[in-house]
Amino acid sequence: AQSVTQLDSHVSVSEGTPVLLRCNYSSSYSPSLFWYVQHPNKGLQLLLKYTSAATLVKGINGFEAEFKKSETSFHLTKPSAHMSDAAEYFCVVSGASGTYKYIFGTGTRLKVLA
Amino acid sequence: KAGVTQTPRYLIKTRGQQVTLSCSPISGHRSVSWYQQTPGQGLQFLFEYFSETQRNKGNFPGRFSGRQFSNSRSEMNVSTLELGDSALYLCASSSLQGASSGANVLTFGAGSRLTVL
């Protein structure tokens, strides 16, 4: 079965400092992994996805994530936080083949301090 | 191209009533899935439709139902509303064609926020 764990429910960083949002996954298959961002009262927007190509995935707005199979991790990073990055971030793993399901993490709320 | 459109954006109902939410997917997308988002439970999968057929269903009671039309638009219905049904209901569409492919990206609508009093 597939599962995903976001290790921090809240993360606070100062503007201009690096961002690290942690995600561990469990999958019986070669997973597809995604990061989505949700701003208040909005839907989810795709940041990036991993689909067994390059292990370092670059996304929008300067975010990137590295797939580490040995650590079953897919952490999201950004070198320098901006105030507009304040939002909730979701790590997502695709379900097993044939299930058409996507399993969402519980989310990490990122706060950016001026 | 137009994104995923959900209507209504906000609605208030009372316990016992029923509600219908609508989702128009991106043109050409034939897969539509629905999620319930609450502060306590996070994002939970409701069901997914492809070519008017429900292919998978989450662990929700029978009060939650859905359907998809031939133009890929989808509706979900919740009958006999309970206070706990208050949530943001998100619809997502995908260009998933036939066999499953976890690499397909879900594109979400802005959601319908339901408040049950």
Tab-separated table of C-alpha atoms in Angstrom:
chain	number	residue	atom	x	y	z
A	1	ALA	CA	0.000	0.000	0.000
A	2	GLN	CA	1.050	3.555	-0.610
A	3	SER	CA	1.371	6.181	2.094
A	4	VAL	CA	3.001	9.539	2.553
A	5	THR	CA	4.144	11.323	5.704
A	6	GLN	CA	4.889	14.991	5.954
A	7	LEU	CA	7.154	15.302	8.937
A	8	ASP	CA	6.322	18.872	9.924
A	9	SER	CA	2.858	20.343	10.210
A	10	HIS	CA	4.237	23.884	10.494
A	11	VAL	CA	7.496	25.438	9.311
A	12	SER	CA	8.565	29.045	9.883
A	13	VAL	CA	11.435	30.687	8.030
A	14	SER	CA	12.656	34.222	7.599
A	15	GLU	CA	12.394	35.848	4.205
A	16	GLY	CA	15.542	35.190	2.196
A	17	THR	CA	16.497	32.014	4.080
A	18	PRO	CA	16.272	28.441	2.736
A	19	VAL	CA	13.100	26.388	2.883
A	20	LEU	CA	13.008	22.657	3.628
A	21	LEU	CA	9.706	20.776	3.729
A	22	ARG	CA	10.106	17.084	4.487
A	23	CYS	CA	8.190	14.194	2.981
A	24	ASN	CA	8.670	10.451	3.379
A	25	TYR	CA	6.737	7.941	1.346
A	26	SER	CA	5.989	4.257	1.331
A	27	SER	CA	5.194	2.427	-1.858
A	28	SER	CA	5.173	-1.125	-3.085
A	29	TYR	CA	5.678	0.157	-6.610
A	30	SER	CA	7.929	2.662	-8.300
A	31	PRO	CA	6.047	5.714	-7.213
A	32	SER	CA	5.145	8.937	-8.892
A	33	LEU	CA	5.489	11.784	-6.422
A	34	PHE	CA	4.185	15.314	-6.489
A	35	TRP	CA	4.297	18.503	-4.491
A	36	TYR	CA	1.290	20.820	-4.555
A	37	VAL	CA	0.824	24.229	-2.972
A	38	GLN	CA	-2.429	25.692	-1.696
A	39	HIS	CA	-2.878	29.358	-0.947
A	40	PRO	CA	-5.774	30.380	1.330
A	41	ASN	CA	-9.199	29.694	-0.135
A	42	LYS	CA	-7.697	28.427	-3.351
A	43	GLY	CA	-7.349	25.063	-5.021
A	44	LEU	CA	-4.107	23.129	-5.208
A	45	GLN	CA	-1.434	24.069	-7.715
A	46	LEU	CA	1.237	21.666	-8.941
A	47	LEU	CA	4.769	22.656	-7.978
A	48	LEU	CA	6.629	19.684	-9.417
A	49	LYS	CA	6.448	15.951	-10.063
A	50	TYR	CA	8.793	12.985	-10.062
A	51	THR	CA	8.155	10.148	-12.479
A	52	SER	CA	11.327	8.008	-12.387
A	53	ALA	CA	13.410	10.241	-14.618
A	54	ALA	CA	15.950	12.568	-13.012
A	55	THR	CA	16.031	12.278	-9.242
A	56	LEU	CA	16.392	16.038	-8.816
A	57	VAL	CA	13.225	17.680	-9.996
A	58	LYS	CA	12.890	21.387	-10.608
A	59	GLY	CA	9.517	23.043	-10.260
A	60	ILE	CA	7.944	26.430	-10.461
A	61	ASN	CA	8.829	29.470	-8.374
A	62	GLY	CA	12.346	28.225	-7.620
A	63	PHE	CA	11.299	25.067	-5.788
A	64	GLU	CA	12.973	21.729	-6.310
A	65	ALA	CA	12.796	18.269	-4.765
A	66	GLU	CA	15.137	15.314	-4.659
A	67	PHE	CA	13.915	11.733	-4.848
A	68	LYS	CA	16.001	9.500	-2.575
A	69	LYS	CA	14.950	5.895	-2.881
A	70	SER	CA	17.305	4.663	-0.159
A	71	GLU	CA	15.737	7.092	2.308
A	72	THR	CA	12.214	6.910	0.820
A	73	SER	CA	12.164	10.685	0.886
A	74	PHE	CA	11.068	13.455	-1.435
A	75	HIS	CA	11.890	16.672	0.381
A	76	LEU	CA	10.986	20.056	-1.083
A	77	THR	CA	13.526	22.863	-0.991
A	78	LYS	CA	13.961	26.452	-2.060
A	79	PRO	CA	17.181	28.444	-1.625
A	80	SER	CA	15.535	31.697	-0.594
A	81	ALA	CA	12.044	32.122	0.794
A	82	HIS	CA	9.759	34.892	-0.380
A	83	MET	CA	6.753	36.265	1.433
A	84	SER	CA	4.518	34.943	-1.346
A	85	ASP	CA	5.645	31.382	-0.529
A	86	ALA	CA	3.529	31.404	2.615
A	87	ALA	CA	0.953	28.674	1.973
A	88	GLU	CA	0.206	25.041	2.688
A	89	TYR	CA	2.213	22.398	0.865
A	90	PHE	CA	1.134	18.849	0.148
A	91	CYS	CA	3.266	15.878	-0.763
A	92	VAL	CA	1.375	13.354	-2.887
A	93	VAL	CA	2.112	9.801	-3.974
A	94	SER	CA	0.245	8.073	-6.736
A	95	GLY	CA	-1.731	5.029	-5.829
A	96	ALA	CA	-1.040	1.538	-7.000
A	97	SER	CA	-1.533	0.833	-10.656
A	98	GLY	CA	-5.209	0.486	-11.435
A	99	THR	CA	-6.498	2.414	-8.444
A	100	TYR	CA	-6.512	5.879	-10.016
A	101	LYS	CA	-5.967	7.247	-6.539
A	102	TYR	CA	-3.560	9.791	-5.227
A	103	ILE	CA	-2.596	9.756	-1.562
A	104	PHE	CA	-2.100	13.167	0.010
A	105	GLY	CA	0.061	14.003	2.976
A	106	THR	CA	-1.443	15.970	5.833
A	107	GLY	CA	0.186	19.179	4.662
A	108	THR	CA	2.874	21.540	5.927
A	109	ARG	CA	1.934	25.115	6.572
A	110	LEU	CA	4.826	27.402	5.669
A	111	LYS	CA	5.079	30.757	7.385
A	112	VAL	CA	7.524	33.333	6.064
A	113	LEU	CA	8.634	36.016	8.486
A	114	ALA	CA	9.639	39.466	7.324
B	1	LYS	CA	-7.156	27.337	-21.893
B	2	ALA	CA	-9.775	27.505	-19.176
B	3	GLY	CA	-9.020	25.706	-15.937
B	4	VAL	CA	-11.210	23.520	-13.800
B	5	THR	CA	-14.385	25.363	-12.852
B	6	GLN	CA	-16.330	24.557	-9.726
B	7	THR	CA	-19.710	25.977	-8.823
B	8	PRO	CA	-20.915	27.277	-6.513
B	9	ARG	CA	-17.843	28.621	-4.741
B	10	TYR	CA	-19.611	29.088	-1.421
B	11	LEU	CA	-22.854	27.770	-0.050
B	12	ILE	CA	-24.609	27.439	3.270
B	13	LYS	CA	-27.055	24.658	4.040
B	14	THR	CA	-28.795	23.354	7.108
B	15	ARG	CA	-28.712	19.863	8.551
B	16	GLY	CA	-30.867	17.399	6.678
B	17	GLN	CA	-30.770	19.264	3.394
B	18	GLN	CA	-29.026	18.014	0.302
B	19	VAL	CA	-26.515	19.732	-1.943
B	20	THR	CA	-25.226	19.337	-5.483
B	21	LEU	CA	-21.812	20.612	-6.534
B	22	SER	CA	-20.650	20.946	-10.102
B	23	CYS	CA	-17.276	20.585	-11.762
B	24	SER	CA	-16.318	21.382	-15.340
B	25	PRO	CA	-12.937	19.869	-16.203
B	26	ILE	CA	-10.297	21.212	-18.514
B	27	SER	CA	-11.316	20.698	-22.114
B	28	GLY	CA	-10.163	17.276	-23.240
B	29	HIS	CA	-9.754	15.876	-19.740
B	30	ARG	CA	-11.903	12.815	-19.226
B	31	SER	CA	-10.994	11.923	-15.658
B	32	VAL	CA	-12.584	13.851	-12.806
B	33	SER	CA	-11.958	13.166	-9.156
B	34	TRP	CA	-13.396	14.696	-6.010
B	35	TYR	CA	-11.768	15.366	-2.653
B	36	GLN	CA	-13.047	16.603	0.689
B	37	GLN	CA	-10.739	18.888	2.639
B	38	THR	CA	-11.271	19.602	6.333
B	39	PRO	CA	-8.897	20.940	8.996
B	40	GLY	CA	-9.155	17.736	10.996
B	41	GLN	CA	-8.976	15.085	8.278
B	42	GLY	CA	-7.008	16.854	5.571
B	43	LEU	CA	-7.613	15.879	1.956
B	44	GLN	CA	-9.665	12.753	1.538
B	45	PHE	CA	-10.493	11.060	-1.744
B	46	LEU	CA	-14.202	10.775	-2.521
B	47	PHE	CA	-14.429	9.213	-5.973
B	48	GLU	CA	-13.081	9.314	-9.498
B	49	TYR	CA	-14.900	9.154	-12.818
B	50	PHE	CA	-13.735	8.408	-16.307
B	51	SER	CA	-16.019	8.355	-19.340
B	52	GLU	CA	-19.130	8.455	-17.146
B	53	THR	CA	-17.981	5.461	-15.079
B	54	GLN	CA	-16.990	5.560	-11.429
B	55	ARG	CA	-13.681	3.745	-11.243
B	56	ASN	CA	-12.851	4.168	-7.603
B	57	LYS	CA	-14.507	5.329	-4.437
B	58	GLY	CA	-13.141	6.445	-1.108
B	59	ASN	CA	-14.426	5.536	2.331
B	60	PHE	CA	-17.432	7.800	2.551
B	61	PRO	CA	-21.013	6.882	3.399
B	62	GLY	CA	-23.615	6.364	0.713
B	63	ARG	CA	-24.922	9.890	1.304
B	64	PHE	CA	-22.075	10.989	-0.935
B	65	SER	CA	-22.636	10.252	-4.591
B	66	GLY	CA	-21.507	11.535	-7.921
B	67	ARG	CA	-21.889	11.214	-11.624
B	68	GLN	CA	-20.215	12.268	-14.812
B	69	PHE	CA	-21.874	13.379	-17.991
B	70	SER	CA	-20.937	12.660	-21.582
B	71	ASN	CA	-19.194	16.037	-21.834
B	72	SER	CA	-17.015	15.031	-18.838
B	73	ARG	CA	-18.653	17.521	-16.495
B	74	SER	CA	-19.234	16.011	-13.111
B	75	GLU	CA	-21.536	16.574	-10.188
B	76	MET	CA	-21.404	15.333	-6.646
B	77	ASN	CA	-24.336	15.177	-4.316
B	78	VAL	CA	-24.503	14.961	-0.567
B	79	SER	CA	-27.856	14.058	0.930
B	80	THR	CA	-29.069	14.449	4.504
B	81	LEU	CA	-26.336	16.893	5.362
B	82	GLU	CA	-24.581	16.665	8.710
B	83	LEU	CA	-22.531	19.291	10.510
B	84	GLY	CA	-19.410	17.257	9.793
B	85	ASP	CA	-19.936	17.643	6.061
B	86	SER	CA	-18.795	21.243	6.303
B	87	ALA	CA	-15.675	21.296	4.177
B	88	LEU	CA	-13.952	22.514	1.060
B	89	TYR	CA	-14.830	20.160	-1.773
B	90	LEU	CA	-12.196	20.050	-4.456
B	91	CYS	CA	-12.534	18.711	-7.954
B	92	ALA	CA	-9.553	17.754	-10.071
B	93	SER	CA	-9.337	16.745	-13.689
B	94	SER	CA	-6.701	14.760	-15.500
B	95	SER	CA	-5.957	13.771	-19.028
B	96	LEU	CA	-5.641	10.171	-17.870
B	97	GLN	CA	-6.725	8.157	-20.829
B	98	GLY	CA	-7.242	4.507	-20.208
B	99	ALA	CA	-4.875	2.384	-18.213
B	100	SER	CA	-3.817	3.997	-14.999
B	101	SER	CA	-0.793	6.178	-14.993
B	102	GLY	CA	0.307	7.699	-11.751
B	103	ALA	CA	2.324	10.255	-13.612
B	104	ASN	CA	-0.755	12.097	-14.735
B	105	VAL	CA	-1.054	15.487	-13.161
B	106	LEU	CA	-4.210	16.491	-11.344
B	107	THR	CA	-5.387	20.011	-12.069
B	108	PHE	CA	-7.580	21.346	-9.306
B	109	GLY	CA	-10.428	23.774	-9.265
B	110	ALA	CA	-10.738	26.477	-6.612
B	111	GLY	CA	-13.212	24.396	-4.655
B	112	SER	CA	-16.713	24.712	-3.279
B	113	ARG	CA	-16.846	25.667	0.373
B	114	LEU	CA	-19.853	24.113	2.057
B	115	THR	CA	-21.012	25.234	5.464
B	116	VAL	CA	-23.671	23.163	7.205
B	117	LEU	CA	-25.535	24.880	10.042
